[in-house]
Amino acid sequence: RGAVGRWAGDVVDVDRGVLRTLLELSRRPGSMIREYVGGRLAPYTSPAKYFLITAAVATLVYLQTGAAARVSAEVVGGAHGSGSAEDVAILESLRTLTELFNGYMNIAMALNIPVMAAATRLFFRRAGFNYA
């Protein structure tokens, strides 16, 4: 296999630690993260793989439950205007923006990582960890 094939295989190989990572992050997140950062990697899934898996599951649930359509309808339906051409253009822009977000939700979540990293760095600076 080439480099891309090995990388793709690593990404989709979920045998190692996904459920354990989920359970430990739910029960004792601080301890689990300290263990991982301290070098105890074997029982856990890597953060990048865990993010990809959870982002895919969240997107699937979001789209399959109809939440995406409800959010779009709520955003566009909640914006009321006078019916002028400008209001119609704004409503169409809102519709386009929500459809774009629905289509690229994983990318939006990934772009949120630096924001979360900055926030956790601020909140956990005494501990010396940046959990994101």
PDB file of C-alpha atoms in Angstrom:
ATOM      1  CA  ARG A   1       0.000   0.000   0.000  1.00  0.00           C
ATOM      2  CA  GLY A   2       1.060   3.548  -0.635  1.00  0.00           C
ATOM      3  CA  ALA A   3       1.209   6.357   1.914  1.00  0.00           C
ATOM      4  CA  VAL A   4      -2.381   7.415   1.199  1.00  0.00           C
ATOM      5  CA  GLY A   5      -3.595   3.838   1.582  1.00  0.00           C
ATOM      6  CA  ARG A   6      -1.820   3.456   4.931  1.00  0.00           C
ATOM      7  CA  TRP A   7      -3.238   6.777   6.148  1.00  0.00           C
ATOM      8  CA  ALA A   8      -6.758   5.867   5.031  1.00  0.00           C
ATOM      9  CA  GLY A   9      -6.389   2.474   6.702  1.00  0.00           C
ATOM     10  CA  ASP A  10      -5.297   4.132   9.944  1.00  0.00           C
ATOM     11  CA  VAL A  11      -8.252   6.520   9.864  1.00  0.00           C
ATOM     12  CA  VAL A  12     -10.885   3.843   9.355  1.00  0.00           C
ATOM     13  CA  ASP A  13      -9.253   1.297  11.711  1.00  0.00           C
ATOM     14  CA  VAL A  14     -11.448   1.779  14.763  1.00  0.00           C
ATOM     15  CA  ASP A  15     -10.614  -1.453  16.563  1.00  0.00           C
ATOM     16  CA  ARG A  16      -8.225   0.189  18.978  1.00  0.00           C
ATOM     17  CA  GLY A  17      -9.796   1.981  21.867  1.00  0.00           C
ATOM     18  CA  VAL A  18     -12.714   3.968  20.477  1.00  0.00           C
ATOM     19  CA  LEU A  19     -15.182   2.693  23.062  1.00  0.00           C
ATOM     20  CA  ARG A  20     -12.608   2.886  25.851  1.00  0.00           C
ATOM     21  CA  THR A  21     -11.752   6.456  24.851  1.00  0.00           C
ATOM     22  CA  LEU A  22     -15.447   7.387  24.843  1.00  0.00           C
ATOM     23  CA  LEU A  23     -16.063   5.788  28.244  1.00  0.00           C
ATOM     24  CA  GLU A  24     -12.978   7.303  29.868  1.00  0.00           C
ATOM     25  CA  LEU A  25     -13.713  10.766  28.455  1.00  0.00           C
ATOM     26  CA  SER A  26     -17.233  10.465  29.853  1.00  0.00           C
ATOM     27  CA  ARG A  27     -16.259   9.153  33.288  1.00  0.00           C
ATOM     28  CA  ARG A  28     -12.932  10.818  34.047  1.00  0.00           C
ATOM     29  CA  PRO A  29     -11.833  13.181  31.272  1.00  0.00           C
ATOM     30  CA  GLY A  30      -9.015  14.901  33.148  1.00  0.00           C
ATOM     31  CA  SER A  31      -7.328  11.664  34.212  1.00  0.00           C
ATOM     32  CA  MET A  32      -7.677  10.099  30.789  1.00  0.00           C
ATOM     33  CA  ILE A  33      -6.196  13.126  29.046  1.00  0.00           C
ATOM     34  CA  ARG A  34      -3.305  13.305  31.528  1.00  0.00           C
ATOM     35  CA  GLU A  35      -2.586   9.619  30.868  1.00  0.00           C
ATOM     36  CA  TYR A  36      -2.659  10.149  27.105  1.00  0.00           C
ATOM     37  CA  VAL A  37      -0.464  13.249  27.236  1.00  0.00           C
ATOM     38  CA  GLY A  38       1.858  11.421  29.641  1.00  0.00           C
ATOM     39  CA  GLY A  39       2.508   8.736  27.038  1.00  0.00           C
ATOM     40  CA  ARG A  40      -0.020   5.997  27.792  1.00  0.00           C
ATOM     41  CA  LEU A  41      -1.361   5.840  24.233  1.00  0.00           C
ATOM     42  CA  ALA A  42      -2.084   2.138  23.704  1.00  0.00           C
ATOM     43  CA  PRO A  43      -5.567   1.818  25.218  1.00  0.00           C
ATOM     44  CA  TYR A  44      -6.921   4.993  23.581  1.00  0.00           C
ATOM     45  CA  THR A  45      -7.780   6.267  20.136  1.00  0.00           C
ATOM     46  CA  SER A  46      -5.765   9.224  18.863  1.00  0.00           C
ATOM     47  CA  PRO A  47      -7.459  12.636  19.190  1.00  0.00           C
ATOM     48  CA  ALA A  48      -7.559  13.161  15.410  1.00  0.00           C
ATOM     49  CA  LYS A  49      -9.220   9.798  14.776  1.00  0.00           C
ATOM     50  CA  TYR A  50     -11.621  10.335  17.672  1.00  0.00           C
ATOM     51  CA  PHE A  51     -12.579  13.744  16.244  1.00  0.00           C
ATOM     52  CA  LEU A  52     -13.163  12.303  12.769  1.00  0.00           C
ATOM     53  CA  ILE A  53     -15.341   9.503  14.139  1.00  0.00           C
ATOM     54  CA  THR A  54     -17.419  11.749  16.412  1.00  0.00           C
ATOM     55  CA  ALA A  55     -17.785  14.398  13.694  1.00  0.00           C
ATOM     56  CA  ALA A  56     -19.023  11.767  11.242  1.00  0.00           C
ATOM     57  CA  VAL A  57     -21.489  10.330  13.766  1.00  0.00           C
ATOM     58  CA  ALA A  58     -22.732  13.798  14.778  1.00  0.00           C
ATOM     59  CA  THR A  59     -23.229  14.796  11.146  1.00  0.00           C
ATOM     60  CA  LEU A  60     -25.033  11.555  10.352  1.00  0.00           C
ATOM     61  CA  VAL A  61     -27.375  11.968  13.323  1.00  0.00           C
ATOM     62  CA  TYR A  62     -27.911  15.670  12.554  1.00  0.00           C
ATOM     63  CA  LEU A  63     -28.864  14.981   8.951  1.00  0.00           C
ATOM     64  CA  GLN A  64     -30.783  11.718   9.435  1.00  0.00           C
ATOM     65  CA  THR A  65     -32.989  12.965  12.277  1.00  0.00           C
ATOM     66  CA  GLY A  66     -34.214  15.894  10.235  1.00  0.00           C
ATOM     67  CA  ALA A  67     -32.574  18.394  12.581  1.00  0.00           C
ATOM     68  CA  ALA A  68     -30.813  20.042   9.632  1.00  0.00           C
ATOM     69  CA  ALA A  69     -34.116  20.771   7.898  1.00  0.00           C
ATOM     70  CA  ARG A  70     -35.692  22.023  11.147  1.00  0.00           C
ATOM     71  CA  VAL A  71     -32.749  24.353  11.838  1.00  0.00           C
ATOM     72  CA  SER A  72     -32.911  25.735   8.307  1.00  0.00           C
ATOM     73  CA  ALA A  73     -36.667  26.267   8.551  1.00  0.00           C
ATOM     74  CA  GLU A  74     -36.315  27.887  11.978  1.00  0.00           C
ATOM     75  CA  VAL A  75     -33.574  30.270  10.873  1.00  0.00           C
ATOM     76  CA  VAL A  76     -35.343  31.337   7.718  1.00  0.00           C
ATOM     77  CA  GLY A  77     -38.840  31.260   9.262  1.00  0.00           C
ATOM     78  CA  GLY A  78     -37.719  33.236  12.298  1.00  0.00           C
ATOM     79  CA  ALA A  79     -36.483  36.125  10.179  1.00  0.00           C
ATOM     80  CA  HIS A  80     -39.397  38.398   9.443  1.00  0.00           C
ATOM     81  CA  GLY A  81     -39.262  41.363   7.183  1.00  0.00           C
ATOM     82  CA  SER A  82     -41.445  43.835   5.427  1.00  0.00           C
ATOM     83  CA  GLY A  83     -41.468  41.854   2.183  1.00  0.00           C
ATOM     84  CA  SER A  84     -39.190  44.318   0.421  1.00  0.00           C
ATOM     85  CA  ALA A  85     -36.609  43.162  -2.105  1.00  0.00           C
ATOM     86  CA  GLU A  86     -33.894  43.718   0.489  1.00  0.00           C
ATOM     87  CA  ASP A  87     -35.676  41.461   3.014  1.00  0.00           C
ATOM     88  CA  VAL A  88     -36.147  38.752   0.390  1.00  0.00           C
ATOM     89  CA  ALA A  89     -32.424  38.927  -0.417  1.00  0.00           C
ATOM     90  CA  ILE A  90     -31.540  38.635   3.281  1.00  0.00           C
ATOM     91  CA  LEU A  91     -33.837  35.613   3.697  1.00  0.00           C
ATOM     92  CA  GLU A  92     -32.289  33.975   0.651  1.00  0.00           C
ATOM     93  CA  SER A  93     -28.816  34.640   2.070  1.00  0.00           C
ATOM     94  CA  LEU A  94     -29.856  33.039   5.377  1.00  0.00           C
ATOM     95  CA  ARG A  95     -31.217  30.009   3.538  1.00  0.00           C
ATOM     96  CA  THR A  96     -28.005  29.667   1.538  1.00  0.00           C
ATOM     97  CA  LEU A  97     -25.871  30.052   4.650  1.00  0.00           C
ATOM     98  CA  THR A  98     -27.759  27.389   6.613  1.00  0.00           C
ATOM     99  CA  GLU A  99     -27.627  24.987   3.651  1.00  0.00           C
ATOM    100  CA  LEU A 100     -23.883  25.630   3.356  1.00  0.00           C
ATOM    101  CA  PHE A 101     -23.412  24.949   7.075  1.00  0.00           C
ATOM    102  CA  ASN A 102     -25.499  21.778   6.840  1.00  0.00           C
ATOM    103  CA  GLY A 103     -23.415  20.579   3.916  1.00  0.00           C
ATOM    104  CA  TYR A 104     -20.072  21.359   5.523  1.00  0.00           C
ATOM    105  CA  MET A 105     -20.812  20.771   9.196  1.00  0.00           C
ATOM    106  CA  ASN A 106     -17.654  18.684   9.719  1.00  0.00           C
ATOM    107  CA  ILE A 107     -15.471  21.465   8.358  1.00  0.00           C
ATOM    108  CA  ALA A 108     -17.243  24.002  10.572  1.00  0.00           C
ATOM    109  CA  MET A 109     -16.584  21.761  13.574  1.00  0.00           C
ATOM    110  CA  ALA A 110     -12.921  21.415  12.603  1.00  0.00           C
ATOM    111  CA  LEU A 111     -12.567  25.178  12.229  1.00  0.00           C
ATOM    112  CA  ASN A 112     -13.945  25.506  15.760  1.00  0.00           C
ATOM    113  CA  ILE A 113     -10.973  23.595  17.211  1.00  0.00           C
ATOM    114  CA  PRO A 114      -8.665  26.641  17.446  1.00  0.00           C
ATOM    115  CA  VAL A 115     -11.427  28.565  19.236  1.00  0.00           C
ATOM    116  CA  MET A 116     -11.890  25.717  21.713  1.00  0.00           C
ATOM    117  CA  ALA A 117      -8.118  25.390  22.129  1.00  0.00           C
ATOM    118  CA  ALA A 118      -7.857  29.078  23.017  1.00  0.00           C
ATOM    119  CA  ALA A 119     -10.761  28.825  25.467  1.00  0.00           C
ATOM    120  CA  THR A 120      -9.396  25.734  27.216  1.00  0.00           C
ATOM    121  CA  ARG A 121      -5.925  27.248  27.316  1.00  0.00           C
ATOM    122  CA  LEU A 122      -7.433  30.205  29.128  1.00  0.00           C
ATOM    123  CA  PHE A 123      -9.483  28.096  31.567  1.00  0.00           C
ATOM    124  CA  PHE A 124      -6.831  25.447  32.257  1.00  0.00           C
ATOM    125  CA  ARG A 125      -3.656  27.553  32.155  1.00  0.00           C
ATOM    126  CA  ARG A 126      -2.831  26.785  35.805  1.00  0.00           C
ATOM    127  CA  ALA A 127      -2.811  23.051  35.097  1.00  0.00           C
ATOM    128  CA  GLY A 128      -0.468  23.575  32.132  1.00  0.00           C
ATOM    129  CA  PHE A 129      -2.634  21.627  29.694  1.00  0.00           C
ATOM    130  CA  ASN A 130      -4.413  22.649  26.537  1.00  0.00           C
ATOM    131  CA  TYR A 131      -7.107  19.977  26.386  1.00  0.00           C
ATOM    132  CA  ALA A 132      -8.376  20.806  22.926  1.00  0.00           C
TER     133      ALA A 132
END
